[in-house]
PDB file of C-alpha atoms in Angstrom:
ATOM      1  CA  MET A  16     155.806 133.196 141.287  1.00 59.00           C
ATOM      2  CA  SER A  17     157.633 136.228 139.382  1.00 63.00           C
ATOM      3  CA  LEU A  18     155.709 138.834 137.918  1.00 77.00           C
ATOM      4  CA  LYS A  19     159.477 140.530 135.924  1.00 90.00           C
ATOM      5  CA  GLU A  20     159.041 139.705 132.169  1.00 95.00           C
ATOM      6  CA  LEU A  21     161.268 136.842 131.000  1.00 97.00           C
ATOM      7  CA  VAL A  22     160.407 137.382 127.198  1.00 97.00           C
ATOM      8  CA  LYS A  23     158.009 139.646 125.553  1.00 97.00           C
ATOM      9  CA  ILE A  24     157.246 139.823 122.145  1.00 97.00           C
ATOM     10  CA  GLU A  25     155.187 142.885 120.105  1.00 97.00           C
ATOM     11  CA  GLY A  26     153.732 142.671 116.878  1.00 96.00           C
ATOM     12  CA  LEU A  27     156.064 139.634 115.845  1.00 97.00           C
ATOM     13  CA  LYS A  28     155.200 137.715 112.682  1.00 97.00           C
ATOM     14  CA  LYS A  29     156.398 135.165 110.925  1.00 97.00           C
ATOM     15  CA  TYR A  30     155.168 135.153 106.647  1.00 97.00           C
ATOM     16  CA  PHE A  31     156.976 131.939 104.734  1.00 96.00           C
ATOM     17  CA  PRO A  32     156.952 132.574 100.756  1.00 95.00           C
ATOM     18  CA  VAL A  33     154.965 131.437  97.997  1.00 93.00           C
ATOM     19  CA  LYS A  34     156.617 131.007  94.405  1.00 92.00           C
ATOM     20  CA  SER A  35     154.878 129.620  91.494  1.00 89.00           C
ATOM     21  CA  GLY A  36     156.058 130.040  87.797  1.00 86.00           C
ATOM     22  CA  VAL A  37     159.070 128.957  86.083  1.00 86.00           C
ATOM     23  CA  LEU A  38     161.510 131.115  87.479  1.00 87.00           C
ATOM     24  CA  SER A  39     159.436 130.690  90.907  1.00 87.00           C
ATOM     25  CA  ARG A  40     158.992 133.896  91.380  1.00 92.00           C
ATOM     26  CA  VAL A  41     157.592 135.184  95.387  1.00 91.00           C
ATOM     27  CA  THR A  42     153.173 135.468  94.340  1.00 91.00           C
ATOM     28  CA  ASN A  43     152.286 135.926  97.915  1.00 92.00           C
ATOM     29  CA  PHE A  44     153.142 134.655 101.477  1.00 94.00           C
ATOM     30  CA  VAL A  45     151.815 132.372 103.955  1.00 95.00           C
ATOM     31  CA  LYS A  46     151.507 134.229 107.197  1.00 95.00           C
ATOM     32  CA  ALA A  47     151.797 131.410 109.991  1.00 95.00           C
ATOM     33  CA  VAL A  48     152.113 134.029 112.837  1.00 96.00           C
ATOM     34  CA  ASP A  49     150.858 138.032 111.932  1.00 95.00           C
ATOM     35  CA  GLY A  50     151.521 140.449 114.417  1.00 94.00           C
ATOM     36  CA  VAL A  51     151.396 138.071 117.741  1.00 96.00           C
ATOM     37  CA  ASP A  52     151.956 140.840 121.608  1.00 96.00           C
ATOM     38  CA  MET A  53     152.706 138.250 123.972  1.00 95.00           C
ATOM     39  CA  THR A  54     154.772 137.804 127.319  1.00 96.00           C
ATOM     40  CA  VAL A  55     155.628 135.422 129.635  1.00 97.00           C
ATOM     41  CA  ARG A  56     156.851 135.971 133.012  1.00 96.00           C
ATOM     42  CA  GLU A  57     160.350 134.346 134.865  1.00 96.00           C
ATOM     43  CA  GLY A  58     159.066 130.996 136.344  1.00 96.00           C
ATOM     44  CA  GLU A  59     155.510 130.967 134.597  1.00 97.00           C
ATOM     45  CA  THR A  60     153.896 128.188 132.308  1.00 97.00           C
ATOM     46  CA  VAL A  61     152.126 130.310 129.469  1.00 98.00           C
ATOM     47  CA  GLY A  62     150.071 127.318 127.792  1.00 97.00           C
ATOM     48  CA  LEU A  63     149.344 127.653 123.662  1.00 97.00           C
ATOM     49  CA  VAL A  64     146.219 126.407 122.354  1.00 96.00           C
ATOM     50  CA  GLY A  65     144.325 126.538 118.993  1.00 92.00           C
ATOM     51  CA  GLU A  66     144.099 124.112 116.494  1.00 89.00           C
ATOM     52  CA  SER A  67     146.542 122.319 114.097  1.00 87.00           C
ATOM     53  CA  GLY A  68     147.630 124.801 111.515  1.00 87.00           C
ATOM     54  CA  CYS A  69     146.938 127.533 113.539  1.00 91.00           C
ATOM     55  CA  GLY A  70     150.738 128.791 113.923  1.00 93.00           C
ATOM     56  CA  LYS A  71     151.673 127.315 117.263  1.00 95.00           C
ATOM     57  CA  THR A  72     154.793 125.743 116.786  1.00 96.00           C
ATOM     58  CA  THR A  73     155.756 128.600 114.327  1.00 97.00           C
ATOM     59  CA  LEU A  74     155.448 130.880 116.441  1.00 97.00           C
ATOM     60  CA  GLY A  75     157.737 129.133 119.434  1.00 97.00           C
ATOM     61  CA  LYS A  76     160.269 128.728 116.842  1.00 97.00           C
ATOM     62  CA  THR A  77     160.493 132.285 115.678  1.00 97.00           C
ATOM     63  CA  ILE A  78     160.746 133.885 119.408  1.00 97.00           C
ATOM     64  CA  ILE A  79     163.475 132.029 120.021  1.00 96.00           C
ATOM     65  CA  LYS A  80     165.015 132.273 116.684  1.00 96.00           C
ATOM     66  CA  LEU A  81     164.700 129.028 115.477  1.00 95.00           C
ATOM     67  CA  LEU A  82     162.765 131.356 112.909  1.00 96.00           C
ATOM     68  CA  GLU A  83     164.255 134.690 112.290  1.00 96.00           C
ATOM     69  CA  PRO A  84     160.890 136.781 112.264  1.00 97.00           C
ATOM     70  CA  THR A  85     160.083 138.577 109.498  1.00 96.00           C
ATOM     71  CA  ASP A  86     158.526 141.329 111.529  1.00 97.00           C
ATOM     72  CA  GLY A  87     158.748 142.343 115.338  1.00 97.00           C
ATOM     73  CA  GLU A  88     160.375 142.471 117.935  1.00 97.00           C
ATOM     74  CA  ILE A  89     162.046 139.693 120.661  1.00 98.00           C
ATOM     75  CA  TYR A  90     162.620 141.162 123.787  1.00 97.00           C
ATOM     76  CA  TYR A  91     163.654 138.554 126.619  1.00 97.00           C
ATOM     77  CA  ASP A  92     165.404 139.588 129.514  1.00 95.00           C
ATOM     78  CA  GLY A  93     164.613 143.167 129.084  1.00 94.00           C
ATOM     79  CA  GLU A  94     167.057 142.999 125.802  1.00 95.00           C
ATOM     80  CA  LYS A  95     166.130 143.207 122.454  1.00 96.00           C
ATOM     81  CA  ILE A  96     167.480 139.916 120.738  1.00 96.00           C
ATOM     82  CA  THR A  97     165.815 140.418 117.633  1.00 95.00           C
ATOM     83  CA  ASN A  98     168.833 141.467 115.093  1.00 93.00           C
ATOM     84  CA  LEU A  99     171.284 139.917 117.223  1.00 93.00           C
ATOM     85  CA  SER A 100     174.027 138.636 115.219  1.00 91.00           C
ATOM     86  CA  PRO A 101     174.838 134.647 114.994  1.00 90.00           C
ATOM     87  CA  SER A 102     177.834 135.221 117.186  1.00 90.00           C
ATOM     88  CA  ARG A 103     176.150 137.558 119.282  1.00 92.00           C
ATOM     89  CA  MET A 104     173.039 135.879 119.504  1.00 94.00           C
ATOM     90  CA  ARG A 105     175.161 132.359 120.930  1.00 92.00           C
ATOM     91  CA  ALA A 106     174.580 133.805 124.680  1.00 90.00           C
ATOM     92  CA  TYR A 107     170.869 133.444 123.792  1.00 94.00           C
ATOM     93  CA  ARG A 108     171.036 130.104 122.894  1.00 93.00           C
ATOM     94  CA  ARG A 109     172.008 128.573 126.077  1.00 93.00           C
ATOM     95  CA  LYS A 110     169.502 130.320 127.778  1.00 96.00           C
ATOM     96  CA  MET A 111     166.334 129.218 125.641  1.00 96.00           C
ATOM     97  CA  GLN A 112     165.641 125.962 124.474  1.00 96.00           C
ATOM     98  CA  ILE A 113     163.028 123.988 122.724  1.00 96.00           C
ATOM     99  CA  VAL A 114     161.715 120.279 124.045  1.00 96.00           C
ATOM    100  CA  PHE A 115     160.485 119.424 119.644  1.00 94.00           C
ATOM    101  CA  GLN A 116     156.557 117.100 119.364  1.00 91.00           C
ATOM    102  CA  ASP A 117     158.435 114.023 117.518  1.00 90.00           C
ATOM    103  CA  PRO A 118     160.246 112.272 119.772  1.00 88.00           C
ATOM    104  CA  TYR A 119     161.674 109.611 116.982  1.00 89.00           C
ATOM    105  CA  GLY A 120     162.614 112.253 114.641  1.00 91.00           C
ATOM    106  CA  SER A 121     164.285 114.704 117.397  1.00 92.00           C
ATOM    107  CA  LEU A 122     166.972 112.458 117.952  1.00 94.00           C
ATOM    108  CA  ASN A 123     169.623 111.368 115.351  1.00 94.00           C
ATOM    109  CA  PRO A 124     170.048 107.527 115.260  1.00 94.00           C
ATOM    110  CA  ARG A 125     173.252 107.342 114.767  1.00 95.00           C
ATOM    111  CA  MET A 126     174.345 108.946 118.124  1.00 95.00           C
ATOM    112  CA  LYS A 127     174.358 107.315 121.693  1.00 95.00           C
ATOM    113  CA  VAL A 128     172.506 109.500 124.496  1.00 95.00           C
ATOM    114  CA  GLU A 129     175.654 110.250 125.547  1.00 94.00           C
ATOM    115  CA  SER A 130     176.398 112.748 122.533  1.00 95.00           C
ATOM    116  CA  ILE A 131     172.657 114.019 121.852  1.00 96.00           C
ATOM    117  CA  VAL A 132     172.405 115.382 125.404  1.00 95.00           C
ATOM    118  CA  SER A 133     176.398 116.494 125.632  1.00 94.00           C
ATOM    119  CA  GLU A 134     175.980 117.787 121.787  1.00 93.00           C
ATOM    120  CA  GLY A 135     174.535 121.438 122.930  1.00 92.00           C
ATOM    121  CA  LEU A 136     177.326 121.437 126.191  1.00 92.00           C
ATOM    122  CA  VAL A 137     180.344 120.636 123.688  1.00 92.00           C
ATOM    123  CA  ILE A 138     179.591 123.101 121.617  1.00 91.00           C
ATOM    124  CA  HIS A 139     179.347 125.998 124.193  1.00 91.00           C
ATOM    125  CA  GLY A 140     182.585 124.218 125.642  1.00 88.00           C
ATOM    126  CA  VAL A 141     180.839 124.040 128.849  1.00 85.00           C
ATOM    127  CA  SER A 142     182.739 120.918 130.945  1.00 81.00           C
ATOM    128  CA  SER A 143     184.953 118.111 129.074  1.00 80.00           C
ATOM    129  CA  GLY A 144     185.987 114.920 130.134  1.00 82.00           C
ATOM    130  CA  LYS A 145     184.752 113.086 133.211  1.00 88.00           C
ATOM    131  CA  GLU A 146     182.959 116.213 134.443  1.00 90.00           C
ATOM    132  CA  ARG A 147     180.986 116.716 131.642  1.00 91.00           C
ATOM    133  CA  ARG A 148     179.939 112.661 131.833  1.00 92.00           C
ATOM    134  CA  GLU A 149     178.990 113.096 135.297  1.00 93.00           C
ATOM    135  CA  ILE A 150     176.815 116.245 134.474  1.00 92.00           C
ATOM    136  CA  ILE A 151     175.111 113.874 131.717  1.00 93.00           C
ATOM    137  CA  ARG A 152     174.667 110.898 134.503  1.00 94.00           C
ATOM    138  CA  GLU A 153     173.125 113.298 136.490  1.00 94.00           C
ATOM    139  CA  LEU A 154     171.117 114.653 134.195  1.00 94.00           C
ATOM    140  CA  LEU A 155     170.071 111.388 132.479  1.00 94.00           C
ATOM    141  CA  THR A 156     168.972 110.246 136.073  1.00 95.00           C
ATOM    142  CA  THR A 157     167.064 114.100 136.699  1.00 94.00           C
ATOM    143  CA  VAL A 158     164.387 112.294 134.069  1.00 94.00           C
ATOM    144  CA  GLY A 159     164.006 108.907 135.002  1.00 93.00           C
ATOM    145  CA  LEU A 160     166.381 106.704 133.184  1.00 94.00           C
ATOM    146  CA  ARG A 161     169.105 104.941 134.825  1.00 90.00           C
ATOM    147  CA  ASP A 162     173.091 105.514 133.614  1.00 84.00           C
ATOM    148  CA  ASP A 163     172.982 102.451 131.451  1.00 89.00           C
ATOM    149  CA  ALA A 164     171.699 104.791 129.352  1.00 93.00           C
ATOM    150  CA  LEU A 165     174.814 106.273 127.679  1.00 92.00           C
ATOM    151  CA  SER A 166     176.038 103.784 126.150  1.00 93.00           C
ATOM    152  CA  ARG A 167     172.794 103.281 123.974  1.00 95.00           C
ATOM    153  CA  TYR A 168     170.863 104.307 120.856  1.00 96.00           C
ATOM    154  CA  PRO A 169     167.450 105.828 120.467  1.00 95.00           C
ATOM    155  CA  HIS A 170     165.781 102.637 119.094  1.00 95.00           C
ATOM    156  CA  GLU A 171     166.827 100.824 121.672  1.00 95.00           C
ATOM    157  CA  PHE A 172     163.934 102.760 123.643  1.00 95.00           C
ATOM    158  CA  SER A 173     160.271 103.359 123.965  1.00 93.00           C
ATOM    159  CA  GLY A 174     158.574 106.834 123.235  1.00 92.00           C
ATOM    160  CA  GLY A 175     158.365 108.062 126.811  1.00 93.00           C
ATOM    161  CA  GLN A 176     162.084 106.996 127.344  1.00 94.00           C
ATOM    162  CA  ARG A 177     163.032 109.314 124.300  1.00 94.00           C
ATOM    163  CA  GLN A 178     160.908 112.306 125.101  1.00 95.00           C
ATOM    164  CA  ARG A 179     162.960 112.148 128.348  1.00 95.00           C
ATOM    165  CA  ILE A 180     166.722 111.732 126.499  1.00 96.00           C
ATOM    166  CA  ALA A 181     164.964 114.994 124.838  1.00 96.00           C
ATOM    167  CA  ILE A 182     164.166 116.832 127.851  1.00 96.00           C
ATOM    168  CA  ALA A 183     167.619 115.797 129.552  1.00 96.00           C
ATOM    169  CA  ARG A 184     169.543 117.358 126.123  1.00 96.00           C
ATOM    170  CA  ALA A 185     167.154 120.530 127.023  1.00 96.00           C
ATOM    171  CA  LEU A 186     168.475 120.818 130.289  1.00 95.00           C
ATOM    172  CA  ALA A 187     171.652 120.157 129.833  1.00 94.00           C
ATOM    173  CA  LEU A 188     173.274 123.994 129.454  1.00 94.00           C
ATOM    174  CA  ARG A 189     170.062 125.096 132.667  1.00 95.00           C
ATOM    175  CA  PRO A 190     168.081 127.282 130.415  1.00 96.00           C
ATOM    176  CA  ASP A 191     165.904 129.635 132.108  1.00 97.00           C
ATOM    177  CA  PHE A 192     163.162 129.276 129.338  1.00 98.00           C
ATOM    178  CA  VAL A 193     162.042 126.149 127.309  1.00 98.00           C
ATOM    179  CA  VAL A 194     159.305 125.803 124.180  1.00 97.00           C
ATOM    180  CA  CYS A 195     157.545 122.690 124.606  1.00 97.00           C
ATOM    181  CA  ASP A 196     156.217 121.646 121.081  1.00 96.00           C
ATOM    182  CA  GLU A 197     153.094 119.359 122.093  1.00 94.00           C
ATOM    183  CA  PRO A 198     155.440 117.444 123.872  1.00 93.00           C
ATOM    184  CA  ILE A 199     153.405 114.453 125.137  1.00 91.00           C
ATOM    185  CA  SER A 200     151.020 113.633 121.806  1.00 89.00           C
ATOM    186  CA  ALA A 201     153.261 111.729 120.192  1.00 82.00           C
ATOM    187  CA  LEU A 202     152.989 109.383 122.903  1.00 87.00           C
ATOM    188  CA  ASP A 203     150.790 107.051 124.795  1.00 87.00           C
ATOM    189  CA  VAL A 204     148.153 108.284 126.819  1.00 85.00           C
ATOM    190  CA  SER A 205     149.603 106.475 129.984  1.00 84.00           C
ATOM    191  CA  VAL A 206     152.611 107.579 129.590  1.00 91.00           C
ATOM    192  CA  GLN A 207     150.959 111.400 128.957  1.00 91.00           C
ATOM    193  CA  ALA A 208     151.064 112.185 132.436  1.00 91.00           C
ATOM    194  CA  GLN A 209     154.319 110.783 133.445  1.00 93.00           C
ATOM    195  CA  ILE A 210     156.005 113.250 131.260  1.00 93.00           C
ATOM    196  CA  ILE A 211     153.780 116.101 132.188  1.00 94.00           C
ATOM    197  CA  ASN A 212     154.748 115.361 135.944  1.00 94.00           C
ATOM    198  CA  LEU A 213     158.106 115.603 135.273  1.00 95.00           C
ATOM    199  CA  PHE A 214     157.582 118.724 133.256  1.00 96.00           C
ATOM    200  CA  ILE A 215     155.907 120.144 136.616  1.00 95.00           C
ATOM    201  CA  GLU A 216     158.964 118.062 138.986  1.00 96.00           C
ATOM    202  CA  LEU A 217     161.883 119.685 136.535  1.00 96.00           C
ATOM    203  CA  GLN A 218     160.317 123.655 136.779  1.00 96.00           C
ATOM    204  CA  GLU A 219     160.672 124.002 140.686  1.00 95.00           C
ATOM    205  CA  LYS A 220     163.222 121.817 140.700  1.00 95.00           C
ATOM    206  CA  PHE A 221     165.587 124.053 138.369  1.00 94.00           C
ATOM    207  CA  SER A 222     162.895 127.384 138.597  1.00 95.00           C
ATOM    208  CA  LEU A 223     162.090 126.848 134.078  1.00 97.00           C
ATOM    209  CA  THR A 224     159.997 128.924 133.120  1.00 97.00           C
ATOM    210  CA  TYR A 225     157.635 127.419 129.976  1.00 98.00           C
ATOM    211  CA  LEU A 226     156.178 128.726 127.011  1.00 98.00           C
ATOM    212  CA  PHE A 227     153.667 124.864 126.579  1.00 98.00           C
ATOM    213  CA  ILE A 228     151.659 124.237 123.214  1.00 96.00           C
ATOM    214  CA  SER A 229     149.158 122.190 122.743  1.00 93.00           C
ATOM    215  CA  HIS A 230     146.147 121.233 121.107  1.00 87.00           C
ATOM    216  CA  ASP A 231     144.436 119.726 124.103  1.00 87.00           C
ATOM    217  CA  LEU A 232     143.032 121.901 126.880  1.00 89.00           C
ATOM    218  CA  ARG A 233     142.865 119.665 129.601  1.00 88.00           C
ATOM    219  CA  VAL A 234     146.269 119.202 129.553  1.00 91.00           C
ATOM    220  CA  VAL A 235     146.948 122.908 128.773  1.00 93.00           C
ATOM    221  CA  LYS A 236     144.321 123.713 132.172  1.00 92.00           C
ATOM    222  CA  HIS A 237     146.673 121.390 134.042  1.00 91.00           C
ATOM    223  CA  ILE A 238     150.028 123.108 133.789  1.00 94.00           C
ATOM    224  CA  SER A 239     149.660 126.629 132.656  1.00 96.00           C
ATOM    225  CA  ASP A 240     149.296 129.889 135.260  1.00 97.00           C
ATOM    226  CA  ARG A 241     148.382 131.598 132.072  1.00 97.00           C
ATOM    227  CA  VAL A 242     146.719 129.813 128.518  1.00 97.00           C
ATOM    228  CA  ALA A 243     146.944 132.224 125.102  1.00 97.00           C
ATOM    229  CA  VAL A 244     144.008 130.837 122.478  1.00 97.00           C
ATOM    230  CA  MET A 245     144.980 131.599 119.133  1.00 96.00           C
ATOM    231  CA  TYR A 246     143.473 131.175 115.528  1.00 95.00           C
ATOM    232  CA  LEU A 247     144.681 132.067 112.087  1.00 94.00           C
ATOM    233  CA  GLY A 248     148.511 132.599 113.418  1.00 95.00           C
ATOM    234  CA  LYS A 249     147.025 135.835 115.998  1.00 96.00           C
ATOM    235  CA  ILE A 250     146.100 135.770 119.644  1.00 97.00           C
ATOM    236  CA  VAL A 251     142.322 136.205 120.074  1.00 97.00           C
ATOM    237  CA  GLU A 252     142.688 135.863 123.587  1.00 97.00           C
ATOM    238  CA  PHE A 253     144.917 135.461 126.669  1.00 97.00           C
ATOM    239  CA  ALA A 254     143.934 135.189 130.480  1.00 97.00           C
ATOM    240  CA  GLU A 255     145.248 133.877 133.598  1.00 97.00           C
ATOM    241  CA  SER A 256     144.052 129.915 133.444  1.00 95.00           C
ATOM    242  CA  GLY A 257     140.726 129.664 135.607  1.00 94.00           C
ATOM    243  CA  GLU A 258     139.711 132.679 134.628  1.00 96.00           C
ATOM    244  CA  LEU A 259     139.719 131.154 131.311  1.00 96.00           C
ATOM    245  CA  TYR A 260     138.020 128.185 131.553  1.00 94.00           C
ATOM    246  CA  ASN A 261     135.564 129.596 133.632  1.00 94.00           C
ATOM    247  CA  ASN A 262     134.716 132.615 132.041  1.00 95.00           C
ATOM    248  CA  PRO A 263     136.303 132.252 128.208  1.00 95.00           C
ATOM    249  CA  LEU A 264     134.796 135.578 125.976  1.00 96.00           C
ATOM    250  CA  HIS A 265     135.789 134.626 122.772  1.00 96.00           C
ATOM    251  CA  PRO A 266     133.187 132.669 120.727  1.00 94.00           C
ATOM    252  CA  TYR A 267     136.541 130.645 119.483  1.00 94.00           C
ATOM    253  CA  THR A 268     137.613 129.589 122.765  1.00 95.00           C
ATOM    254  CA  LYS A 269     134.210 128.612 124.137  1.00 93.00           C
ATOM    255  CA  ILE A 270     133.732 126.417 121.227  1.00 91.00           C
ATOM    256  CA  LEU A 271     136.922 125.011 122.542  1.00 91.00           C
ATOM    257  CA  ILE A 272     136.044 124.671 125.575  1.00 90.00           C
ATOM    258  CA  SER A 273     132.846 123.058 124.899  1.00 86.00           C
ATOM    259  CA  SER A 274     134.119 120.710 122.857  1.00 81.00           C
ATOM    260  CA  VAL A 275     136.547 119.592 125.903  1.00 77.00           C
ATOM    261  CA  PRO A 276     135.100 115.767 126.437  1.00 71.00           C
ATOM    262  CA  ILE A 277     133.731 115.175 130.254  1.00 70.00           C
ATOM    263  CA  ALA A 278     135.636 112.194 132.610  1.00 66.00           C
ATOM    264  CA  ASP A 279     131.419 111.693 133.937  1.00 65.00           C
ATOM    265  CA  PRO A 280     128.912 109.904 132.244  1.00 68.00           C
ATOM    266  CA  SER A 281     126.331 111.637 134.630  1.00 70.00           C
ATOM    267  CA  ARG A 282     126.705 114.756 133.369  1.00 70.00           C
ATOM    268  CA  LYS A 283     126.320 115.426 129.836  1.00 68.00           C
ATOM    269  CA  ARG A 284     125.967 118.681 127.268  1.00 64.00           C
ATOM    270  CA  GLU A 285     125.607 119.994 123.549  1.00 66.00           C
ATOM    271  CA  PRO A 286     129.181 120.512 122.125  1.00 63.00           C
ATOM    272  CA  ALA A 287     129.204 123.701 119.536  1.00 67.00           C
ATOM    273  CA  VAL A 288     131.149 122.915 116.665  1.00 70.00           C
ATOM    274  CA  LEU A 289     132.808 125.052 114.532  1.00 76.00           C
ATOM    275  CA  LYS A 290     131.168 125.735 111.071  1.00 77.00           C
ATOM    276  CA  GLY A 291     133.337 125.454 107.437  1.00 76.00           C
ATOM    277  CA  ASP A 292     136.986 124.955 107.212  1.00 78.00           C
ATOM    278  CA  VAL A 293     139.627 127.297 108.508  1.00 81.00           C
ATOM    279  CA  PRO A 294     140.493 129.761 105.932  1.00 87.00           C
ATOM    280  CA  SER A 295     144.208 129.611 104.703  1.00 88.00           C
ATOM    281  CA  PRO A 296     146.877 131.860 105.784  1.00 90.00           C
ATOM    282  CA  ILE A 297     147.040 132.681 102.841  1.00 91.00           C
ATOM    283  CA  ASN A 298     144.545 135.246 101.922  1.00 90.00           C
ATOM    284  CA  PRO A 299     142.877 134.793 105.286  1.00 90.00           C
ATOM    285  CA  PRO A 300     139.411 136.473 105.598  1.00 92.00           C
ATOM    286  CA  SER A 301     139.127 140.741 106.328  1.00 92.00           C
ATOM    287  CA  GLY A 302     137.804 142.122 109.298  1.00 94.00           C
ATOM    288  CA  CYS A 303     137.906 139.696 112.098  1.00 94.00           C
ATOM    289  CA  SER A 304     139.365 136.179 110.870  1.00 93.00           C
ATOM    290  CA  PHE A 305     136.806 133.920 112.443  1.00 94.00           C
ATOM    291  CA  HIS A 306     134.015 135.887 111.585  1.00 93.00           C
ATOM    292  CA  PRO A 307     133.068 133.309 108.482  1.00 92.00           C
ATOM    293  CA  ARG A 308     133.182 130.528 111.359  1.00 91.00           C
ATOM    294  CA  CYS A 309     131.508 132.764 114.143  1.00 92.00           C
ATOM    295  CA  PRO A 310     128.301 132.254 114.998  1.00 89.00           C
ATOM    296  CA  ILE A 311     127.527 135.485 116.530  1.00 90.00           C
ATOM    297  CA  ALA A 312     129.502 137.734 113.711  1.00 90.00           C
ATOM    298  CA  VAL A 313     127.983 141.145 112.936  1.00 92.00           C
ATOM    299  CA  GLU A 314     128.183 143.025 109.169  1.00 93.00           C
ATOM    300  CA  LYS A 315     130.925 145.115 111.847  1.00 94.00           C
ATOM    301  CA  CYS A 316     133.254 141.483 111.927  1.00 94.00           C
ATOM    302  CA  SER A 317     133.807 141.235 108.295  1.00 93.00           C
ATOM    303  CA  SER A 318     135.515 144.799 107.882  1.00 93.00           C
ATOM    304  CA  VAL A 319     136.717 145.566 110.821  1.00 95.00           C
ATOM    305  CA  GLU A 320     139.699 143.589 112.475  1.00 94.00           C
ATOM    306  CA  PRO A 321     139.187 144.027 116.682  1.00 95.00           C
ATOM    307  CA  GLU A 322     142.167 144.670 118.598  1.00 94.00           C
ATOM    308  CA  LEU A 323     143.534 142.383 121.418  1.00 94.00           C
ATOM    309  CA  ARG A 324     142.703 144.533 124.031  1.00 94.00           C
ATOM    310  CA  ASP A 325     142.314 144.212 127.970  1.00 94.00           C
ATOM    311  CA  ALA A 326     138.683 142.986 129.442  1.00 93.00           C
ATOM    312  CA  GLY A 327     139.167 143.266 132.810  1.00 90.00           C
ATOM    313  CA  GLY A 328     141.658 141.705 135.438  1.00 90.00           C
ATOM    314  CA  GLY A 329     144.071 141.137 132.536  1.00 93.00           C
ATOM    315  CA  HIS A 330     141.771 139.251 130.654  1.00 96.00           C
ATOM    316  CA  PHE A 331     143.246 139.956 127.096  1.00 97.00           C
ATOM    317  CA  VAL A 332     140.420 139.419 124.248  1.00 97.00           C
ATOM    318  CA  SER A 333     140.118 140.439 120.188  1.00 96.00           C
ATOM    319  CA  CYS A 334     136.361 140.515 119.796  1.00 95.00           C
ATOM    320  CA  HIS A 335     134.246 143.290 118.883  1.00 94.00           C
ATOM    321  CA  LEU A 336     131.345 141.569 120.957  1.00 91.00           C
ATOM    322  CA  ALA A 337     132.810 140.573 123.964  1.00 84.00           C
TER     323      ALA A 337
END
C-alpha cells in the first residue's frame, strides 16, 4: 500500500436547504456533512461506518462530486477539484466511480447489460465496435458473469448478479478510486461474502483504492486498512483498522463495537446500549454532537466542540475525555 494521498478533503460540508411557507423560503439546513477532514491513500481501503442517517452516503457522493459541496475543499491526486467546471471535471469522472447500494434500483431496467456496462465508454469515447464489445465481455468474465449476459435485461438476474453488473459498469473506465456505498446490504447473507471477496480480488488486479461505506462493522474490519467512524455529519474517530477495533477511544465507537455479535456461544458479553434518539441534523446539539447520548459526558461536552486530534500513532479522535 502506498502512502501517497490519492483523495484528501478539508472542512467538507454538504447542507440541504429546508423550505417552508407558501413562498417556499429557505428556513434552515439539513447538515448532512458538517466539516469533515479525511485522506484516502493510494491502494488502500478506508471503511466508513456509522448509524443510518449519519451522512455516510452523502459524504461519498460529495467526494466524487455527484453532489456539489456547500463548503470545504476536495483534492484528487494533489489537484483541487472542488470548483472545477463540468468540462474540466469530465476528465476526473473517469478516475472516480461508485457502486450504489441497491442493485435493483441502480440499473436501468430498459437497457440490456451490454448497454449498461458500455455507457461510460460511449460517453467518454473510449473504443468502439468490436473492441468495445470485447472490453465488456472481458469485464463481465472478470466479475464472474458469462458472455450470454450481454443480451439480457437486469430483471433476468439475481441480486448478487446485478451487483456484479454494477461493479463491471464502475470498472469499465479503469478508475483509480471507487466509492462502495453499502454494496452488500441489499444482498442475501450467502452472497455477501462472494461480493466482498470479489472486491478484494479486483483491488489487487486493478490497483484500486476504495472508500467502503457500510453499517456492518464485521465486514468493514475484514476489508479495510483504516476505518473512519461518523456521527451526525462528523468524523469522530479515524485509525488503522486493527488499532480502532482493539483500542477504540471514542464512546460512540466503543458502543458500536460492543454491539457486534460474537460468533462463539461460549463467550458472552453485555452489549452497551445507546440511550435516546439520534439528534436532528437540522438542529444538532451544541458542543460535542454526541454528548446527549454519551454515558461519560461532562459539562464541557455540552458547550465546547472537540477537535479531531491525533491521540498518537495516527489514531485520530474527537473527544474531550479520550
